[in-house]
Short mmCIF file of C-alpha atoms in Angstrom, two decimals:
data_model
loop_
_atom_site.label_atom_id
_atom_site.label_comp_id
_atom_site.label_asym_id
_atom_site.label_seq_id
_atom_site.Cartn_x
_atom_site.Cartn_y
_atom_site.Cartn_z
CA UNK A 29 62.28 -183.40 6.69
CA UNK A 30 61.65 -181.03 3.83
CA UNK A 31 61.72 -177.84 6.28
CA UNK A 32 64.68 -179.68 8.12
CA UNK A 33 66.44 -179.74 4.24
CA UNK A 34 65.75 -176.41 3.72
CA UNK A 35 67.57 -174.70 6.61
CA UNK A 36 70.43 -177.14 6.42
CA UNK A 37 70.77 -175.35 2.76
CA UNK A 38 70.44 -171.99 3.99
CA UNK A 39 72.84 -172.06 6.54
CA UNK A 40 75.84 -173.83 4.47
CA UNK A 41 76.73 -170.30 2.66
CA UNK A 42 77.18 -168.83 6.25
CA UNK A 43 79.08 -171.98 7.22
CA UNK A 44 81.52 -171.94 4.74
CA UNK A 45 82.06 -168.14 4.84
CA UNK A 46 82.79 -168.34 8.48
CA UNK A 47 85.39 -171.33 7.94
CA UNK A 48 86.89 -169.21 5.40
CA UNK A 49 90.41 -167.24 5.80
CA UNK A 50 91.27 -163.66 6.36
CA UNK A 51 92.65 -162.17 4.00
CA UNK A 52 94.66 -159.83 6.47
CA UNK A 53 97.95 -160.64 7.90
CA UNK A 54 97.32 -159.35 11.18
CA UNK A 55 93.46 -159.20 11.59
CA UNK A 56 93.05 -159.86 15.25
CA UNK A 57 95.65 -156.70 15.69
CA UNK A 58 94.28 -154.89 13.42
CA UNK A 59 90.76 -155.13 14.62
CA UNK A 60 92.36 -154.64 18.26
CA UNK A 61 93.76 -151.30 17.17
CA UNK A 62 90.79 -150.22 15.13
CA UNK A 63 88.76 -150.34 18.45
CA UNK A 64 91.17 -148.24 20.02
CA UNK A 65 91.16 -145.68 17.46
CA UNK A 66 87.68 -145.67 17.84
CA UNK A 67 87.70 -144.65 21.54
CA UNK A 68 90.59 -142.02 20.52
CA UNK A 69 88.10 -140.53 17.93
CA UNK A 70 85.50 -140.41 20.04
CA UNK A 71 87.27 -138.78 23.24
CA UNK A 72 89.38 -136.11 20.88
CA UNK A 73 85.76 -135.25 18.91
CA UNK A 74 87.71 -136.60 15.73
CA UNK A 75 90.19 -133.15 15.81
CA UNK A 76 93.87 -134.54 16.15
CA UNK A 77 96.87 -134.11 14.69
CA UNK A 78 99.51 -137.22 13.33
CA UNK A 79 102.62 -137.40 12.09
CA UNK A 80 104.33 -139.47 9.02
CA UNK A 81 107.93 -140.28 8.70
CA UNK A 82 109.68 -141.25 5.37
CA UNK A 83 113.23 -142.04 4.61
CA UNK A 84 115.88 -142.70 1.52
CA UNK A 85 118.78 -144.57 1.57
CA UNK A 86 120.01 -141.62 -0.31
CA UNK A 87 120.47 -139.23 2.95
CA UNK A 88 117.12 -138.00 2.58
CA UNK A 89 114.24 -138.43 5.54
CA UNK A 90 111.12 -136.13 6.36
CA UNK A 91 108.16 -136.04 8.22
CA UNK A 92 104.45 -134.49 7.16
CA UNK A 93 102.53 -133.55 9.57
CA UNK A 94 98.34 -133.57 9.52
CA UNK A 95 95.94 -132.37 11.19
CA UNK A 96 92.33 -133.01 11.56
CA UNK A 97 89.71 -131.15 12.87
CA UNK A 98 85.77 -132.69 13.17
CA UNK A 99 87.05 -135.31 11.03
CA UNK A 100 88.67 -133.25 7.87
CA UNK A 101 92.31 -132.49 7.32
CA UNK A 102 92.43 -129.02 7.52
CA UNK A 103 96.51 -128.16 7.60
CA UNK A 104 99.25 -130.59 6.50
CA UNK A 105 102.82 -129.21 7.33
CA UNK A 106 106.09 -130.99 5.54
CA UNK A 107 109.64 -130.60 6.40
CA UNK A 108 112.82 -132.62 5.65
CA UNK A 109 114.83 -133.62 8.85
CA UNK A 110 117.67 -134.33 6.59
CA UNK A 111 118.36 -133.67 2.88
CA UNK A 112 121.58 -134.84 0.93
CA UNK A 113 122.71 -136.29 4.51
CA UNK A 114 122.60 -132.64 5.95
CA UNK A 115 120.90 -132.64 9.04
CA UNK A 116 118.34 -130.18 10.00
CA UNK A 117 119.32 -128.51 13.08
CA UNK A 118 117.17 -128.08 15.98
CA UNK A 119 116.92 -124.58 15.71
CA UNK A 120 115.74 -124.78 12.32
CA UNK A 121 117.58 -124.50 8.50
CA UNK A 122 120.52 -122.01 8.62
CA UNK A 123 122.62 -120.50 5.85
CA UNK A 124 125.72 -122.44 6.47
CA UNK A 125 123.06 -125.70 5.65
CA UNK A 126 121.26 -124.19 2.53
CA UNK A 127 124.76 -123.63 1.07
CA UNK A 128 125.95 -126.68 1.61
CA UNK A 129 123.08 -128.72 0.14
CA UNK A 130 123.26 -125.84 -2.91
CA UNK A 131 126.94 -127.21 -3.25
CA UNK A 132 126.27 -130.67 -2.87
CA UNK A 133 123.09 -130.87 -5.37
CA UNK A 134 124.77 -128.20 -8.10
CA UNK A 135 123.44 -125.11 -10.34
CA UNK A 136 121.01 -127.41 -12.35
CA UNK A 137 118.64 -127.92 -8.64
CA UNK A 138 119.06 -124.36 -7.88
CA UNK A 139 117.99 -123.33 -11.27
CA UNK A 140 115.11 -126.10 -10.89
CA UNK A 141 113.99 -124.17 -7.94
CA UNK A 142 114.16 -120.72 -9.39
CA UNK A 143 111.78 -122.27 -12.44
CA UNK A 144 109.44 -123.44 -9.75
CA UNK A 145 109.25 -119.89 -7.95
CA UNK A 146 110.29 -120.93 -4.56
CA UNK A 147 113.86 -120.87 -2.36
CA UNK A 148 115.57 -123.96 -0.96
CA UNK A 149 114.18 -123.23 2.27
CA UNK A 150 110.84 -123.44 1.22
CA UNK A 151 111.28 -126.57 -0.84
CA UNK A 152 112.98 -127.72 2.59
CA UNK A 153 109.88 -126.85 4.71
CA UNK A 154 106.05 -125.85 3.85
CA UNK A 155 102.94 -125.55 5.24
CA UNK A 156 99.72 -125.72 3.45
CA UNK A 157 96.23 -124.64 5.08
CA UNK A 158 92.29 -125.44 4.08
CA UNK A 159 92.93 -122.50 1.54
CA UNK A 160 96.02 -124.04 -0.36
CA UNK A 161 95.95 -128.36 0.60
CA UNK A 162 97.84 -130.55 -2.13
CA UNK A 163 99.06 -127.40 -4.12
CA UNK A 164 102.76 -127.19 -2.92
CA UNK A 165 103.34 -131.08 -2.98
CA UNK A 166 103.83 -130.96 -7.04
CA UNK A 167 106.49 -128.68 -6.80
CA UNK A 168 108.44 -130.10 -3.77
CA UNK A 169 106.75 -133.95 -3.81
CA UNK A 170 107.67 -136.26 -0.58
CA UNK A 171 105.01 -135.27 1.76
CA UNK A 172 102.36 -137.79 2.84
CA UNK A 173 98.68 -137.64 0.79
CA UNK A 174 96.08 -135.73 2.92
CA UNK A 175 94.43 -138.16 4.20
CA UNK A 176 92.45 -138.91 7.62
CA UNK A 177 92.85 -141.86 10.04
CA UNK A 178 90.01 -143.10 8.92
CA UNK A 179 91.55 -143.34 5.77
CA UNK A 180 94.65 -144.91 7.05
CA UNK A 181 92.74 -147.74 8.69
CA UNK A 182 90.34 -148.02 5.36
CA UNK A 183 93.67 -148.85 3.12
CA UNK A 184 95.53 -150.61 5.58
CA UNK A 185 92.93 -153.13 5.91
CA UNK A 186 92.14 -152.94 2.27
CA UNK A 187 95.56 -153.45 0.57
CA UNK A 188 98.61 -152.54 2.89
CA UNK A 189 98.14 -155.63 5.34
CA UNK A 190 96.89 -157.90 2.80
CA UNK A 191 98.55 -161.40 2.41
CA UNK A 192 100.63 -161.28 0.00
CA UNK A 193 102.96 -164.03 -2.00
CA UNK A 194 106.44 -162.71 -2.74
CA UNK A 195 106.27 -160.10 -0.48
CA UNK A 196 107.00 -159.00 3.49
CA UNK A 197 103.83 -157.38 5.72
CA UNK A 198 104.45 -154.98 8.48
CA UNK A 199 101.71 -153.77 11.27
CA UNK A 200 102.61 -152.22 14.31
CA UNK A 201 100.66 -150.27 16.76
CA UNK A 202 103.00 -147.83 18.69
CA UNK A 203 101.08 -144.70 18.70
CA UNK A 204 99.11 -145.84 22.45
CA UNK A 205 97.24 -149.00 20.41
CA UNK A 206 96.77 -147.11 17.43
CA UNK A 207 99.09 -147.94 13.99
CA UNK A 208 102.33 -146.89 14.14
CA UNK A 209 103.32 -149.18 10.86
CA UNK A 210 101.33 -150.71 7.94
CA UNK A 211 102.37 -151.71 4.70
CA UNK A 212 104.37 -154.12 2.69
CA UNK A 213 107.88 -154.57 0.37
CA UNK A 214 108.06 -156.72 -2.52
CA UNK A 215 110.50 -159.06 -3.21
CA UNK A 216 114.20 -157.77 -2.01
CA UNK A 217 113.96 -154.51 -3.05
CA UNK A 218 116.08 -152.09 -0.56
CA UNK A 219 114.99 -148.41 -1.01
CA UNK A 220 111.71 -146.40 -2.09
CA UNK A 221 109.75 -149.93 -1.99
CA UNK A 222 107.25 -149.60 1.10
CA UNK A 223 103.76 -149.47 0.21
CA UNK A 224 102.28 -148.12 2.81
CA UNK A 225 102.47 -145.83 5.89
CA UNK A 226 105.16 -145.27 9.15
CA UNK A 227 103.43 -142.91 12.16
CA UNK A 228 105.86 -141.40 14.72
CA UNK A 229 102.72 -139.41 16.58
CA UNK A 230 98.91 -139.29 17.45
CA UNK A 231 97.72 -136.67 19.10
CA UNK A 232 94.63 -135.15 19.87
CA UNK A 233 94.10 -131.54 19.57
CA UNK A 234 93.14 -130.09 23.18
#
């Protein structure tokens, strides 16, 4: 009975840590979607590229796009797909656009720029390599952090798809099984308040 008593003790932690709740608002799609990013890893040898979207209510959006080779970001590319509600073109920024966002944002943002050393057409588009990653984001800001898949999975399932009270949890898996959308918004706040990550592309590097 003794022996009996004792394994009845040792298994009640495990028991009640079983029973117990996820803390993850979407863990059976999350761990769904972790396995497939898995597989993508593995059949791409961990070199791919992805793409992150980001909007304002303000007529800004953008998109920052990383890429990965043997597991390290290596080159992370921004550019603004509109800015001030001009649109870029598909052709690429022209004069006719640069002077109208010059117009639109004043002397005191072009002056901004000249203090920062660079043109409106590089603050509208950069690309930074293994020589030069996170330098340009202080002086233009908006781009997406450098950081791998691996990294996105690590804080989605670490804070961005969290339960939360007083607040709204998004996960989507778009990109072929693999996240597309994880984060969260507060309360009812309407722009600048997602915590957390929108992917328009995965691709792997052929």
């Amino acid at each position: 009975m003794r022996i009996k008593s004792i394994i009845i003790s040792l298994l009640i932690p495990f028991l009640f840590l079983s029973c117990e709740k996820s803390d993850l608002k979407y863990e059976s799609q999350f761990k769904d979607s972790y396995d497939v990013f898995q597989k993508f890893k593995a059949s791409s040898n961990n070199s791919y590229f992805y793409i992150v979207t980001g909007i304002s209510f303000f007529g800004y959006s953008w998109e920052t796009k990383l890429t990965v080779e043997s597991g390290k970001v290596v080159k992370r590319e921004f550019y603004f797909t509109a800015f001030e509600s001009v649109q870029l073109p598909k052709n690429g920024w022209t004069s006719k656009e640069l002077d109208e966002i010059l117009k639109k944002k004043g002397k005191e943002f072009e002056e901004q720029l000249k203090k920062d050393g660079i043109t409106l057409l590089e603050f509208l588009r950069w690309t930074e390599d293994e020589n030069n990653l996170g330098k340009l984001s202080a002086k233009v800001g908006y781009a997406s952090q450098i950081r791998t898949l691996d990294e996105i999975y690590r804080l989605a399932e670490t804070d961005w798809i969290i339960k939360r009270e007083n607040a709204k949890v998004y996960f989507e898996t778009k990109n072929n099984g693999m996240i597309s959308t994880a984060g969260y918004v507060e309360g009812n706040c309407q722009d600048g308040c997602f915590n957390g990550v929108n992917i328009k592309s995965i691709q792997a590097i052929r």
